[in-house]
mmCIF file of C-alpha atoms and ligand atoms in Angstrom:
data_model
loop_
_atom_site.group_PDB
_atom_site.id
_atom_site.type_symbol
_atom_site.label_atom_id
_atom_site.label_comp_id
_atom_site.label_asym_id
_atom_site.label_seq_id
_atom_site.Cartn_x
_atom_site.Cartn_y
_atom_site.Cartn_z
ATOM 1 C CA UNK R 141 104.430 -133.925 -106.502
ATOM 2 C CA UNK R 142 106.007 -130.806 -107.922
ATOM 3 C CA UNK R 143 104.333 -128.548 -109.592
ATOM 4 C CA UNK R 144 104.824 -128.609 -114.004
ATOM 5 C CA UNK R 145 105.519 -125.396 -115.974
ATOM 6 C CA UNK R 146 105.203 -124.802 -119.234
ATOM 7 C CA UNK R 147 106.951 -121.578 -120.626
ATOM 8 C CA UNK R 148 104.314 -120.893 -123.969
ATOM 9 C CA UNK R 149 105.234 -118.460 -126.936
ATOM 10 C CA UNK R 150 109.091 -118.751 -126.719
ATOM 11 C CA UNK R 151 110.816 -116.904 -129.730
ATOM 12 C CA UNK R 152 114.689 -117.265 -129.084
ATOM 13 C CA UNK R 153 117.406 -119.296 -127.448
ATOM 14 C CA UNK R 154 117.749 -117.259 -124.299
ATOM 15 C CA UNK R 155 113.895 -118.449 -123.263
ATOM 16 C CA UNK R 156 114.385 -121.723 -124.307
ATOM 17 C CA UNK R 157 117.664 -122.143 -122.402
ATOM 18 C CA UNK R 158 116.233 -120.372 -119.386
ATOM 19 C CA UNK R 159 113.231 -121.923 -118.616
ATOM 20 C CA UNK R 160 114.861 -125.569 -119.538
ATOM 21 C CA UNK R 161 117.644 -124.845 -117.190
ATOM 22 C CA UNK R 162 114.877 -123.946 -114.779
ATOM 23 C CA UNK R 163 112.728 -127.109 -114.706
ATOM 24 C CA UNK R 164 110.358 -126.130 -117.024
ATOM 25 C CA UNK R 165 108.736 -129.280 -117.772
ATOM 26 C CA UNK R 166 106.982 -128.176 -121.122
ATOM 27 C CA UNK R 167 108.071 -125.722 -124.028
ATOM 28 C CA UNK R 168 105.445 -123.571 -126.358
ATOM 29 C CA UNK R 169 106.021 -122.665 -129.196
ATOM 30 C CA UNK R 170 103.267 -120.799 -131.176
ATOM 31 C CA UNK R 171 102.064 -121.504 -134.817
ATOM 32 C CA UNK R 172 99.321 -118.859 -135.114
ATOM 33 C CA UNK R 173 100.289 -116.036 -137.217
ATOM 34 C CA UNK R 174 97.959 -113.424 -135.847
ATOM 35 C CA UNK R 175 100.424 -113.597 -132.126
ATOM 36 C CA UNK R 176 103.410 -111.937 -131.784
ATOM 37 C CA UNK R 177 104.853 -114.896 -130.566
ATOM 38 C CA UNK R 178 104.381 -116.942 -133.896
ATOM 39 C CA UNK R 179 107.484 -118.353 -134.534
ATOM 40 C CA UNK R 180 108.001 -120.123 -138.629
ATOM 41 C CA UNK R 181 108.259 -124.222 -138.613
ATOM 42 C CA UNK R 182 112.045 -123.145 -139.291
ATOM 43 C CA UNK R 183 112.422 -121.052 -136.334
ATOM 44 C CA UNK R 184 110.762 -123.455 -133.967
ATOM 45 C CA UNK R 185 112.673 -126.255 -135.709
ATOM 46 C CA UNK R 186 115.925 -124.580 -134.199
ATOM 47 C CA UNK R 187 114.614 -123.344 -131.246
ATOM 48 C CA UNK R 188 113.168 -126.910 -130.455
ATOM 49 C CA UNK R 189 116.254 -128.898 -132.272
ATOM 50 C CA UNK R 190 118.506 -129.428 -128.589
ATOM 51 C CA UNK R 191 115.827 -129.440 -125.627
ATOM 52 C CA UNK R 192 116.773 -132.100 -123.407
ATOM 53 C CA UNK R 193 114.688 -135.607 -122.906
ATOM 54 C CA UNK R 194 111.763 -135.597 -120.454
ATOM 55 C CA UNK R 195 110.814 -131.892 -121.647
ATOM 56 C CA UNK R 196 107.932 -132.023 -124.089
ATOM 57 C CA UNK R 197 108.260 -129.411 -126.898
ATOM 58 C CA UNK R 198 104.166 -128.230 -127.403
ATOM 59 C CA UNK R 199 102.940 -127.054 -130.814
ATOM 60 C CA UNK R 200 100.330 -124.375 -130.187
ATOM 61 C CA UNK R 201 97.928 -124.219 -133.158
ATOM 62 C CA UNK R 202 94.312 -122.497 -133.239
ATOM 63 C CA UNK R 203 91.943 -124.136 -135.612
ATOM 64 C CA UNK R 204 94.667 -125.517 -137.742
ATOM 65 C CA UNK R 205 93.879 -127.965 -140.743
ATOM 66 C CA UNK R 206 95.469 -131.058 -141.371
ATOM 67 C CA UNK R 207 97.913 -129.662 -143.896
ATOM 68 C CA UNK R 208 99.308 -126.909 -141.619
ATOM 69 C CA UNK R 209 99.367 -129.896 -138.459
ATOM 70 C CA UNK R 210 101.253 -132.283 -141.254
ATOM 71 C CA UNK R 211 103.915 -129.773 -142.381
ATOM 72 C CA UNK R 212 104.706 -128.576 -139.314
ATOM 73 C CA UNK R 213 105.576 -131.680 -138.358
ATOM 74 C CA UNK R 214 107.598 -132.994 -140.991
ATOM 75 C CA UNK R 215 110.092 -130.271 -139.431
ATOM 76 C CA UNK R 216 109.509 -129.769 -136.385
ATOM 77 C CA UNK R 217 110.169 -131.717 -133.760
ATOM 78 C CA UNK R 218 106.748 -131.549 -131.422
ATOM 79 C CA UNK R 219 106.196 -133.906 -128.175
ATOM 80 C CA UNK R 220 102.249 -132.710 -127.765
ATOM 81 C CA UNK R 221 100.000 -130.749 -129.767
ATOM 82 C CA UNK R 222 97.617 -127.768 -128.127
ATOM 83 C CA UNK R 223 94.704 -126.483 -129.393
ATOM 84 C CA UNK R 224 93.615 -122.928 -128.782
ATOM 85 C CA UNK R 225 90.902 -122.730 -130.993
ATOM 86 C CA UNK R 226 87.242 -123.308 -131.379
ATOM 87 C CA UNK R 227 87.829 -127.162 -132.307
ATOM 88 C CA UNK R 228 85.331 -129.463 -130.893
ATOM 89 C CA UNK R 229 85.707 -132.910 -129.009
ATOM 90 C CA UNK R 230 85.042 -134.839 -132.748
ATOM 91 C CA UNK R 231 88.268 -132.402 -133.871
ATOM 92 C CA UNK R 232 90.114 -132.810 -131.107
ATOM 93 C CA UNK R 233 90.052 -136.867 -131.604
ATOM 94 C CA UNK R 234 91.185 -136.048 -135.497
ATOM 95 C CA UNK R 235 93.839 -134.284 -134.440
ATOM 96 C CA UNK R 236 95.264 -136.763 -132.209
ATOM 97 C CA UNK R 237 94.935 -139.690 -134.478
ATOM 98 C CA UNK R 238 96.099 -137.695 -137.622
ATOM 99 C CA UNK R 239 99.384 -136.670 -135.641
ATOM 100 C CA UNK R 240 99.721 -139.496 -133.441
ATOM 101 C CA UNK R 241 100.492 -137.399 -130.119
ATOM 102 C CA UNK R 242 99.143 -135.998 -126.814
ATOM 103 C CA UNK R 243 96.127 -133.533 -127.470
ATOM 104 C CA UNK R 244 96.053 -130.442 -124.851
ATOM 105 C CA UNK R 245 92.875 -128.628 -125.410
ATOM 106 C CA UNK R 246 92.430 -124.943 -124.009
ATOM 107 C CA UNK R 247 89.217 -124.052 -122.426
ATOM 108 C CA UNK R 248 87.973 -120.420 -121.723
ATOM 109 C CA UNK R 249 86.774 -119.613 -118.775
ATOM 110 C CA UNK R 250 84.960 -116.893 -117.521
ATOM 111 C CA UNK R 251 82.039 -118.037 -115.408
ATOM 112 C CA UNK R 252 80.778 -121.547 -113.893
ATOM 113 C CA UNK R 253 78.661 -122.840 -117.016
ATOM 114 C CA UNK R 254 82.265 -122.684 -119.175
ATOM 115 C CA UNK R 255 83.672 -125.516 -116.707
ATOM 116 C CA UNK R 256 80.999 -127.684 -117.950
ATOM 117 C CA UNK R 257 83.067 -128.177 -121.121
ATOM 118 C CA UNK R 258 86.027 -129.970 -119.206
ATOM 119 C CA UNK R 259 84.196 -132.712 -119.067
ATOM 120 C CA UNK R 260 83.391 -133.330 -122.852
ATOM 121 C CA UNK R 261 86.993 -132.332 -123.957
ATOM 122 C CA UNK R 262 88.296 -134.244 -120.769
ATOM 123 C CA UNK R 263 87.137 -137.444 -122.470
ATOM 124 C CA UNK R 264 88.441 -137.078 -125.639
ATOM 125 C CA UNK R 265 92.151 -135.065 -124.867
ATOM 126 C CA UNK R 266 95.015 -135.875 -123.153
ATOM 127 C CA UNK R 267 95.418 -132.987 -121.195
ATOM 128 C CA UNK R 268 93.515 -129.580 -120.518
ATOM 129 C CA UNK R 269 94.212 -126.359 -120.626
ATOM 130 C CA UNK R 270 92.417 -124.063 -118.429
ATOM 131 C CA UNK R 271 92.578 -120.904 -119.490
ATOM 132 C CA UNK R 272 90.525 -117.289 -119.542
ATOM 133 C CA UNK R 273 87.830 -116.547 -122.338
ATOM 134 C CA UNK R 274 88.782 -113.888 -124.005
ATOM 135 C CA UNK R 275 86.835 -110.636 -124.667
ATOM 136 C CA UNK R 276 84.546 -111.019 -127.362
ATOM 137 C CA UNK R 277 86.557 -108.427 -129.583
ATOM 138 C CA UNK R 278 90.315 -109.870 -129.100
ATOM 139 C CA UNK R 279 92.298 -110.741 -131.396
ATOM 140 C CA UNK R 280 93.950 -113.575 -129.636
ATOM 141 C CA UNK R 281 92.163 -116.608 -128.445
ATOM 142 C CA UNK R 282 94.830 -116.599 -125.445
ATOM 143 C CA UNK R 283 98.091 -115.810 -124.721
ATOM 144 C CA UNK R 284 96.434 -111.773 -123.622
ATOM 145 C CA UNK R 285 97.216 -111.267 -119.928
ATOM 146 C CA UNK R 286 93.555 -112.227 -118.565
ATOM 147 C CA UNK R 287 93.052 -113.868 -115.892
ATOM 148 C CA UNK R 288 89.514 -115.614 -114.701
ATOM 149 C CA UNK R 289 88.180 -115.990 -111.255
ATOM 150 C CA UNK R 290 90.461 -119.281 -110.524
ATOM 151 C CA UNK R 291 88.181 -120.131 -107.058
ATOM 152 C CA UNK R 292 85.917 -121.940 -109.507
ATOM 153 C CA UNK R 293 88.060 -124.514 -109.572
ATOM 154 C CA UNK R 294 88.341 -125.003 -106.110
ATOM 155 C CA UNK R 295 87.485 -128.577 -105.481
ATOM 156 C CA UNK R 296 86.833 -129.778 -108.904
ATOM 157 C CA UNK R 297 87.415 -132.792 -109.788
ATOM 158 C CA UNK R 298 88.682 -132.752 -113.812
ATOM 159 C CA UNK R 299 88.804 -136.198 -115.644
ATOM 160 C CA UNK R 300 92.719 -135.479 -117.086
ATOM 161 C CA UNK R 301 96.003 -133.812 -116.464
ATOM 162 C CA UNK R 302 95.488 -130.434 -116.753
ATOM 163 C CA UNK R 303 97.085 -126.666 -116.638
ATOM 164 C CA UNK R 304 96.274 -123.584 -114.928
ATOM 165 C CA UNK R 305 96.449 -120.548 -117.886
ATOM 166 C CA UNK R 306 95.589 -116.590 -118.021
ATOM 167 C CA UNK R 307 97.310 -114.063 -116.559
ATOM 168 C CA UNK R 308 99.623 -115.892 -114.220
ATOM 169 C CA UNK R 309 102.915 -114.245 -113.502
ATOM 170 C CA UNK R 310 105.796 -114.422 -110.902
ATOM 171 C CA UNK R 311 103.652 -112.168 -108.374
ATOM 172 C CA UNK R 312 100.721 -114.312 -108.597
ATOM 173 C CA UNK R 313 101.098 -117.725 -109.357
ATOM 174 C CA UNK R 314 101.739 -118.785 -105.413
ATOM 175 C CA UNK R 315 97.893 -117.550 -105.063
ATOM 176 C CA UNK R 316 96.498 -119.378 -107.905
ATOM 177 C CA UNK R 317 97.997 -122.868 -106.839
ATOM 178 C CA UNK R 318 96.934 -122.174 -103.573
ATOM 179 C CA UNK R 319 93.543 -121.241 -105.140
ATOM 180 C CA UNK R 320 92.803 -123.894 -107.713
ATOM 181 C CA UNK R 321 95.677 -126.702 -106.093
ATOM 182 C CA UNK R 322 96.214 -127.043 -109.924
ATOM 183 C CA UNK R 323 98.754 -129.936 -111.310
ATOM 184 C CA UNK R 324 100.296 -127.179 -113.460
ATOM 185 C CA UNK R 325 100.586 -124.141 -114.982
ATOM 186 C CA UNK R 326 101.227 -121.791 -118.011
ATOM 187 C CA UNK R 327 102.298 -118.565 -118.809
ATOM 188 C CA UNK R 328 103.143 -116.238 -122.059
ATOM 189 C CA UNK R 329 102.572 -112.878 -121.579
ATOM 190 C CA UNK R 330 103.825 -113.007 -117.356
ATOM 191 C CA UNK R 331 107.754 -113.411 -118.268
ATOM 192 C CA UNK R 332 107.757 -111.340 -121.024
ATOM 193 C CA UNK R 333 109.641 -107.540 -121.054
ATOM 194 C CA UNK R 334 107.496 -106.957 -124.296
ATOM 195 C CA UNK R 335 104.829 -108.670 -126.427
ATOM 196 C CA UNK R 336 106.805 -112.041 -127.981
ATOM 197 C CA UNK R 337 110.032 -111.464 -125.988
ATOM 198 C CA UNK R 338 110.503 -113.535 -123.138
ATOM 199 C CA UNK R 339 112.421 -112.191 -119.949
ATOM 200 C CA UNK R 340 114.747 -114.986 -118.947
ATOM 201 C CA UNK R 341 114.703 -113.103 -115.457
ATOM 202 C CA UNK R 342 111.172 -113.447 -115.059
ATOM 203 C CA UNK R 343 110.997 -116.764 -116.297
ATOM 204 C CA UNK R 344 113.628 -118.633 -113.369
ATOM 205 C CA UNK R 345 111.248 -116.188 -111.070
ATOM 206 C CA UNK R 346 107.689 -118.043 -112.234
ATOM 207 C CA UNK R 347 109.119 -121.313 -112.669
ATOM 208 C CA UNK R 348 110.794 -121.009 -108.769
ATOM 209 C CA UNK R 349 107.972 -119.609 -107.538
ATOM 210 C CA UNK R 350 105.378 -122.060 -109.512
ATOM 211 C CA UNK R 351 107.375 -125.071 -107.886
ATOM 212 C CA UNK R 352 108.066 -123.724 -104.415
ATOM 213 C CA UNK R 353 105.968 -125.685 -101.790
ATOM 214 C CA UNK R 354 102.502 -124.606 -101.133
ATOM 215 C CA UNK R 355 102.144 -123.033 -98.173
HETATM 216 O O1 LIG F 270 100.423 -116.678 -126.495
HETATM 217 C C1 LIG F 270 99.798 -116.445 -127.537
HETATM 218 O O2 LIG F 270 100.147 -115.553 -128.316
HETATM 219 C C2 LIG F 270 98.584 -117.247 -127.865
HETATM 220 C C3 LIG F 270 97.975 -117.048 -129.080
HETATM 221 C C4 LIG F 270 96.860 -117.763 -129.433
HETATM 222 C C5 LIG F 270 96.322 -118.688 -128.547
HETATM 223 C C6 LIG F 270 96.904 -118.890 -127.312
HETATM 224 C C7 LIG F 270 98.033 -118.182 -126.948
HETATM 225 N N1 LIG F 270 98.638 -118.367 -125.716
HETATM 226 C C8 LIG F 270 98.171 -119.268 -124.712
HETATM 227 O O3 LIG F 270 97.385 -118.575 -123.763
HETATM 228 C C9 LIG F 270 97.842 -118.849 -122.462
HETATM 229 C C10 LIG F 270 97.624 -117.701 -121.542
HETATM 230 O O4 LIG F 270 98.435 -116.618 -121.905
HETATM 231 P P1 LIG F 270 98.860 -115.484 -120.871
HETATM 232 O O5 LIG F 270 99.800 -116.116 -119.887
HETATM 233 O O6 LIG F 270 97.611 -114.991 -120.235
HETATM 234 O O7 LIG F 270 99.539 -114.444 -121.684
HETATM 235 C C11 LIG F 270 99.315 -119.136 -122.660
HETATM 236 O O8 LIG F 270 99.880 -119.782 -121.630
HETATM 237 C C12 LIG F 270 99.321 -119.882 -123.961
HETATM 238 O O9 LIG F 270 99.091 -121.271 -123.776
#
């Protein structure tokens, strides 16, 4: 089965129509205002408004509450929500029965007690996200260019769907799929020309290289 890509923190059309046009399979679009790719309910309404059937539109929130979850979707369109935050298992079932959709939950990793966590989140979310920790003093929670030590997932066996996250770009995502054999994976700061603009270049260049055959 083909790899799945999703293209996370797009800000404008020419990301959007590049990575759909590409096979991107899913579409980020952050709501955290601290990022520089936070985009307003507005903007992602737009940006979100003509994406094509069969690609899921993600909602990227960190530690949101139930009003900001419930007013960004009374106007945008979202397919799956993702949570970046600190949001335990109990959280992460509120969220999905509150919205009524998919639940991707991130998970930092840095060294082999953080996998231990996939399998409490992996029985309450739909999908995980498998990304690096970040330093203790960022200001992100993700989206910063990091990447972990991916042979720690070599031969795991994780209870749901999940994504590869954390540094990946168009030079080094062949590696990491050969590496992890992951379902998936994501990227935000890898096709970008500067922090919150996408490259549409470097986007067709992940998403061929993320779906070439493993060799
Ligand atoms: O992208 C962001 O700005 C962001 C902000 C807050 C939480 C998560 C964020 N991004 C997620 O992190 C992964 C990894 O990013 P990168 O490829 O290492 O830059 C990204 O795919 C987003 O899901």
């Amino acid at each position: 089965m083909s790899v799945s890509v999703k293209i996370c923190g797009l800000t404008r059309p020419d990301g959007v129509d590049a990575a759909v046009k590409a096979g991107a399979r899913y579409l980020g679009f952050v709501f955290f205002p601290k990022s520089p790719r936070h985009v307003t309910a507005a903007e992602a309404a737009a940006l979100a408004a003509d994406v094509p059937l069969g690609i899921a539109r993600v909602g990227l929130f960190v530690n949101p509450d139930d009003a900001l979850l419930e007013s960004t979707l009374a106007s945008v369109p979202l397919d799956v929500i993702q949570l970046h935050g600190g949001e335990d298992p109990a959280r992460v079932a509120e969220v999905k029965a509150l919205t009524g959709l998919p639940v991707m939950k991130a998970v930092g990793v840095a060294e082999p007690k953080d996998l231990d966590a996939l399998w409490d989140y992996g029985l309450v979310a739909d999908m995980l996200l498998i990304d690096a920790k970040p330093p203790k003093d960022a200001d992100l929670p993700g989206g910063n260019g990091l990447a972990f030590d991916w042979r720690l997932l070599a031969g795991r066996q994780i209870l749901k769907p999940w994504l590869l996250a954390g540094g990946l770009t168009p030079d080094n995502v062949s590696q990491a799929l050969r590496l992890t054999r992951a379902q998936g994976v994501d990227v935000s700061s890898g096709v970008e020309s500067a922090p919150g603009i996408k490259d549409p270049d470097l986007i067709r260049s992940f998403i061929a290289r993320a779906t070439a055959p493993i060799l």
